[in-house]
Short mmCIF file of C-alpha atoms and ligand atoms in Angstrom, two decimals:
data_model
loop_
_atom_site.label_atom_id
_atom_site.label_comp_id
_atom_site.label_asym_id
_atom_site.label_seq_id
_atom_site.Cartn_x
_atom_site.Cartn_y
_atom_site.Cartn_z
CA UNK A 9 96.12 19.62 71.49
CA UNK A 10 94.49 22.04 73.68
CA UNK A 11 91.71 21.24 76.16
CA UNK A 12 88.57 22.85 77.36
CA UNK A 13 88.08 23.80 80.86
CA UNK A 14 86.17 20.53 81.35
CA UNK A 15 88.87 18.71 80.19
CA UNK A 16 87.64 17.61 76.81
CA UNK A 17 90.58 18.06 74.01
CA UNK A 18 89.60 20.44 71.39
CA UNK A 19 91.31 21.36 68.02
CA UNK A 20 91.78 24.99 66.57
CA UNK A 21 89.54 25.67 63.71
CA UNK A 22 92.12 28.08 62.53
CA UNK A 23 94.55 25.53 61.76
CA UNK A 24 92.32 23.20 59.65
CA UNK A 25 93.31 22.61 56.15
CA UNK A 26 91.25 21.39 53.32
CA UNK A 27 93.39 19.68 50.95
CA UNK A 28 92.09 19.40 47.30
CA UNK A 29 93.67 16.24 45.39
CA UNK A 30 93.92 17.38 41.73
CA UNK A 31 95.02 15.12 38.52
CA UNK A 32 93.78 12.75 36.30
CA UNK A 33 93.23 8.96 36.97
CA UNK A 34 96.67 7.36 37.66
CA UNK A 35 98.33 10.54 38.37
CA UNK A 36 98.91 9.46 42.11
CA UNK A 37 96.35 11.27 43.86
CA UNK A 38 95.22 8.66 46.39
CA UNK A 39 98.67 7.50 47.14
CA UNK A 40 99.69 11.22 47.79
CA UNK A 41 96.28 11.51 49.95
CA UNK A 42 97.06 8.80 52.47
CA UNK A 43 100.47 10.48 53.10
CA UNK A 44 98.84 13.90 53.72
CA UNK A 45 96.27 12.18 55.97
CA UNK A 46 98.74 10.66 58.08
CA UNK A 47 101.21 13.77 58.24
CA UNK A 48 98.40 16.11 59.08
CA UNK A 49 96.08 13.81 60.96
CA UNK A 50 93.50 14.49 58.34
CA UNK A 51 90.24 12.68 57.29
CA UNK A 52 90.59 11.21 53.95
CA UNK A 53 87.32 11.06 51.54
CA UNK A 54 88.29 9.09 48.29
CA UNK A 55 84.78 8.61 46.54
CA UNK A 56 86.12 5.94 44.24
CA UNK A 57 86.43 3.30 47.18
CA UNK A 58 82.79 4.35 47.88
CA UNK A 59 81.53 4.05 44.48
CA UNK A 60 83.30 0.46 43.92
CA UNK A 61 81.75 -0.77 47.31
CA UNK A 62 78.44 0.58 46.68
CA UNK A 63 77.72 0.35 42.88
CA UNK A 64 80.78 -1.22 41.11
CA UNK A 65 80.81 1.52 38.99
CA UNK A 66 82.44 4.96 38.87
CA UNK A 67 79.50 7.22 37.94
CA UNK A 68 76.38 4.98 38.65
CA UNK A 69 73.99 7.35 36.49
CA UNK A 70 75.02 10.57 38.31
CA UNK A 71 75.12 8.96 41.83
CA UNK A 72 78.77 9.71 41.99
CA UNK A 73 77.84 13.58 42.34
CA UNK A 74 75.26 12.81 44.98
CA UNK A 75 77.80 10.94 46.93
CA UNK A 76 80.38 13.65 46.46
CA UNK A 77 78.06 16.18 47.73
CA UNK A 78 77.54 14.01 50.78
CA UNK A 79 81.20 13.68 51.41
CA UNK A 80 81.75 17.64 50.83
CA UNK A 81 79.15 18.15 53.79
CA UNK A 82 81.10 15.59 56.03
CA UNK A 83 84.34 17.56 55.10
CA UNK A 84 82.72 20.93 56.13
CA UNK A 85 81.57 19.62 59.44
CA UNK A 86 84.93 18.24 60.13
CA UNK A 87 86.55 21.61 59.34
CA UNK A 88 84.56 23.31 61.43
CA UNK A 89 85.46 21.31 64.34
CA UNK A 90 89.42 21.99 63.49
CA UNK A 91 90.15 18.87 61.79
CA UNK A 92 91.86 18.74 58.40
CA UNK A 93 90.38 16.85 55.65
CA UNK A 94 91.88 15.49 52.08
CA UNK A 95 89.13 15.53 49.64
CA UNK A 96 90.65 12.94 47.07
CA UNK A 97 88.04 13.77 44.33
CA UNK A 98 90.53 14.59 41.11
CA UNK A 99 88.78 17.82 40.68
CA UNK A 100 89.18 18.46 36.94
CA UNK A 101 87.02 21.64 36.56
CA UNK A 102 88.13 24.74 37.82
CA UNK A 103 84.92 25.94 39.10
CA UNK A 104 84.69 22.73 41.28
CA UNK A 105 87.97 23.86 42.79
CA UNK A 106 87.02 27.48 43.19
CA UNK A 107 83.59 26.52 44.78
CA UNK A 108 85.61 24.28 47.38
CA UNK A 109 88.18 26.77 48.18
CA UNK A 110 85.25 29.12 48.87
CA UNK A 111 83.57 26.78 51.19
CA UNK A 112 86.81 25.90 52.86
CA UNK A 113 87.33 29.62 53.48
CA UNK A 114 83.50 30.15 54.65
CA UNK A 115 83.78 27.52 56.99
CA UNK A 116 87.18 28.96 58.68
CA UNK A 117 89.70 26.60 57.24
CA UNK A 118 92.82 27.22 54.90
CA UNK A 119 92.68 25.27 51.61
CA UNK A 120 95.51 23.98 49.33
CA UNK A 121 95.13 22.87 45.88
CA UNK A 122 97.55 19.65 45.44
CA UNK A 123 97.94 19.31 41.83
CA UNK A 124 99.67 15.95 40.42
CA UNK A 125 100.76 16.20 36.77
CA UNK A 126 101.20 12.93 34.88
CA UNK A 127 102.58 12.30 31.48
CA UNK A 128 100.35 9.71 29.20
CA UNK A 129 102.98 7.23 29.19
CA UNK A 130 103.28 7.13 33.00
CA UNK A 131 99.76 7.31 33.48
CA UNK A 132 99.08 4.24 31.21
CA UNK A 133 101.86 2.23 33.09
CA UNK A 134 100.47 3.02 36.46
CA UNK A 135 96.77 2.31 35.43
CA UNK A 136 97.63 -1.08 33.80
CA UNK A 137 99.77 -1.95 36.95
CA UNK A 138 96.97 -0.82 39.59
CA UNK A 139 94.48 -3.02 37.56
CA UNK A 140 96.61 -5.99 37.92
CA UNK A 141 97.43 -5.32 41.74
CA UNK A 142 94.25 -3.56 43.09
CA UNK A 143 91.36 -4.28 40.90
CA UNK A 144 88.99 -3.85 44.07
CA UNK A 145 89.91 -0.39 44.48
CA UNK A 146 89.61 1.00 40.72
CA UNK A 147 87.79 0.59 37.34
CA UNK A 148 88.64 -0.66 34.02
CA UNK A 149 90.27 2.18 31.86
CA UNK A 150 91.05 2.22 28.25
CA UNK A 151 93.56 4.25 26.26
CA UNK A 152 90.78 5.77 24.52
CA UNK A 153 89.23 6.91 27.82
CA UNK A 154 92.69 8.49 28.82
CA UNK A 155 92.92 10.40 25.87
CA UNK A 156 89.63 11.73 26.22
CA UNK A 157 89.79 12.58 30.07
CA UNK A 158 93.27 14.61 29.22
CA UNK A 159 91.14 16.96 26.79
CA UNK A 160 88.63 17.58 29.34
CA UNK A 161 90.92 18.32 32.27
CA UNK A 162 91.60 21.89 33.24
CA UNK A 163 95.15 22.36 34.65
CA UNK A 164 95.12 24.58 37.84
CA UNK A 165 96.71 27.96 37.37
CA UNK A 166 99.25 29.75 39.38
CA UNK A 167 96.58 31.39 41.25
CA UNK A 168 94.72 28.44 42.48
CA UNK A 169 98.09 26.58 43.44
CA UNK A 170 99.42 29.88 45.29
CA UNK A 171 95.98 30.24 47.27
CA UNK A 172 95.36 33.48 45.27
CA UNK A 173 92.11 35.22 45.01
CA UNK A 174 88.97 33.05 44.14
CA UNK A 175 87.13 33.74 40.76
CA UNK A 176 83.69 34.85 40.72
CA UNK A 177 81.18 32.09 40.04
CA UNK A 178 79.92 31.65 36.43
CA UNK A 179 77.00 33.92 35.16
CA UNK A 180 73.72 33.30 36.65
CA UNK A 181 74.95 32.01 39.82
CA UNK A 182 74.49 34.31 42.89
CA UNK A 183 77.44 32.68 44.85
CA UNK A 184 79.83 29.42 44.98
CA UNK A 185 77.64 28.07 47.63
CA UNK A 186 74.61 28.22 45.36
CA UNK A 187 77.01 26.75 42.26
CA UNK A 188 78.05 23.84 44.85
CA UNK A 189 74.56 23.03 45.54
CA UNK A 190 73.60 22.78 41.89
CA UNK A 191 76.69 20.73 40.93
CA UNK A 192 76.94 18.37 43.83
CA UNK A 193 73.00 17.50 44.58
CA UNK A 194 72.87 16.69 48.33
CA UNK A 195 75.86 19.27 49.23
CA UNK A 196 74.15 20.95 51.95
CA UNK A 197 75.00 23.04 55.31
CA UNK A 198 73.76 19.43 57.14
N1 ATP B 20 104.77 8.91 42.67
C1 ATP B 20 104.62 7.33 41.95
N2 ATP B 20 105.46 6.84 41.69
C2 ATP B 20 105.16 5.51 40.97
N3 ATP B 20 104.21 5.06 40.95
C3 ATP B 20 103.22 5.72 41.63
C4 ATP B 20 103.32 6.98 42.25
N4 ATP B 20 101.98 7.32 42.71
C5 ATP B 20 101.35 6.57 42.61
N5 ATP B 20 101.72 5.28 41.95
C6 ATP B 20 101.11 4.05 41.59
O1 ATP B 20 100.33 4.33 40.45
C7 ATP B 20 99.24 3.66 40.54
C8 ATP B 20 98.01 4.98 40.57
O2 ATP B 20 98.45 5.91 41.84
P1 ATP B 20 96.71 6.22 42.37
O3 ATP B 20 95.87 5.17 42.91
O4 ATP B 20 97.36 7.02 43.68
O5 ATP B 20 96.32 7.35 41.36
P2 ATP B 20 95.11 8.13 41.66
O6 ATP B 20 95.33 9.48 41.13
O7 ATP B 20 94.32 8.11 42.83
O8 ATP B 20 93.91 7.31 40.27
P3 ATP B 20 92.39 7.51 40.20
O9 ATP B 20 91.97 8.84 39.87
O10 ATP B 20 92.04 6.54 39.35
O11 ATP B 20 91.90 7.05 41.65
C9 ATP B 20 99.05 2.91 42.02
O12 ATP B 20 99.18 1.82 41.38
C10 ATP B 20 100.30 3.66 42.75
O13 ATP B 20 100.89 2.92 43.56
MG1 MG B 21 92.49 7.63 43.35
#
């Protein structure tokens, strides 16, 4: 790590990476996120663990989006200091991913979309096993939940996976920063 003239170690902001973990419940995001955090000395932010600890519920009347907004703000601070970050959010929507890719770029970092596809049978087996072995880090999930979630998930396209051009925000939004502040209340610069 380089050092300033006064001897304080610094990181190079140009090398900071924002990893976006993308996949359905049970696809293996948190498992891979922990590996990436070690390999890249990155800060890992896993909202499920916060939601379990704070509310015992994954959504808690919309508080999840408030929490995610705060965690994004923390992530952007870390990126600006040159630290890599793993956002272990799931990010089912293409717009969420586009907004975060834009925010990474705007804060001087590279962004990598890490997609973990999973077949339904494997997903159900992993969820059941995790519920047995790690109930304090997850929530009950039924097969009907899984079926519904699989229809809602937007599979990342080649452009997202290859770091291609970031699409424009949906009609009516001036930019991705404004879209992000609308989607994640409390996602501010501070
Ligand atoms: N590649 C893998 N092979 C086999 N088992 C795995 C693999 N990755 C994860 N698992 C197991 O599957 C279960 C689910 O993994 P994990 O918690 O990482 O998924 P997740 O995508 O973070 O799920 P959620 O969105 O619900 O948080 C865990 O018990 C984990 O040990
Ligand atoms: Mg997880």
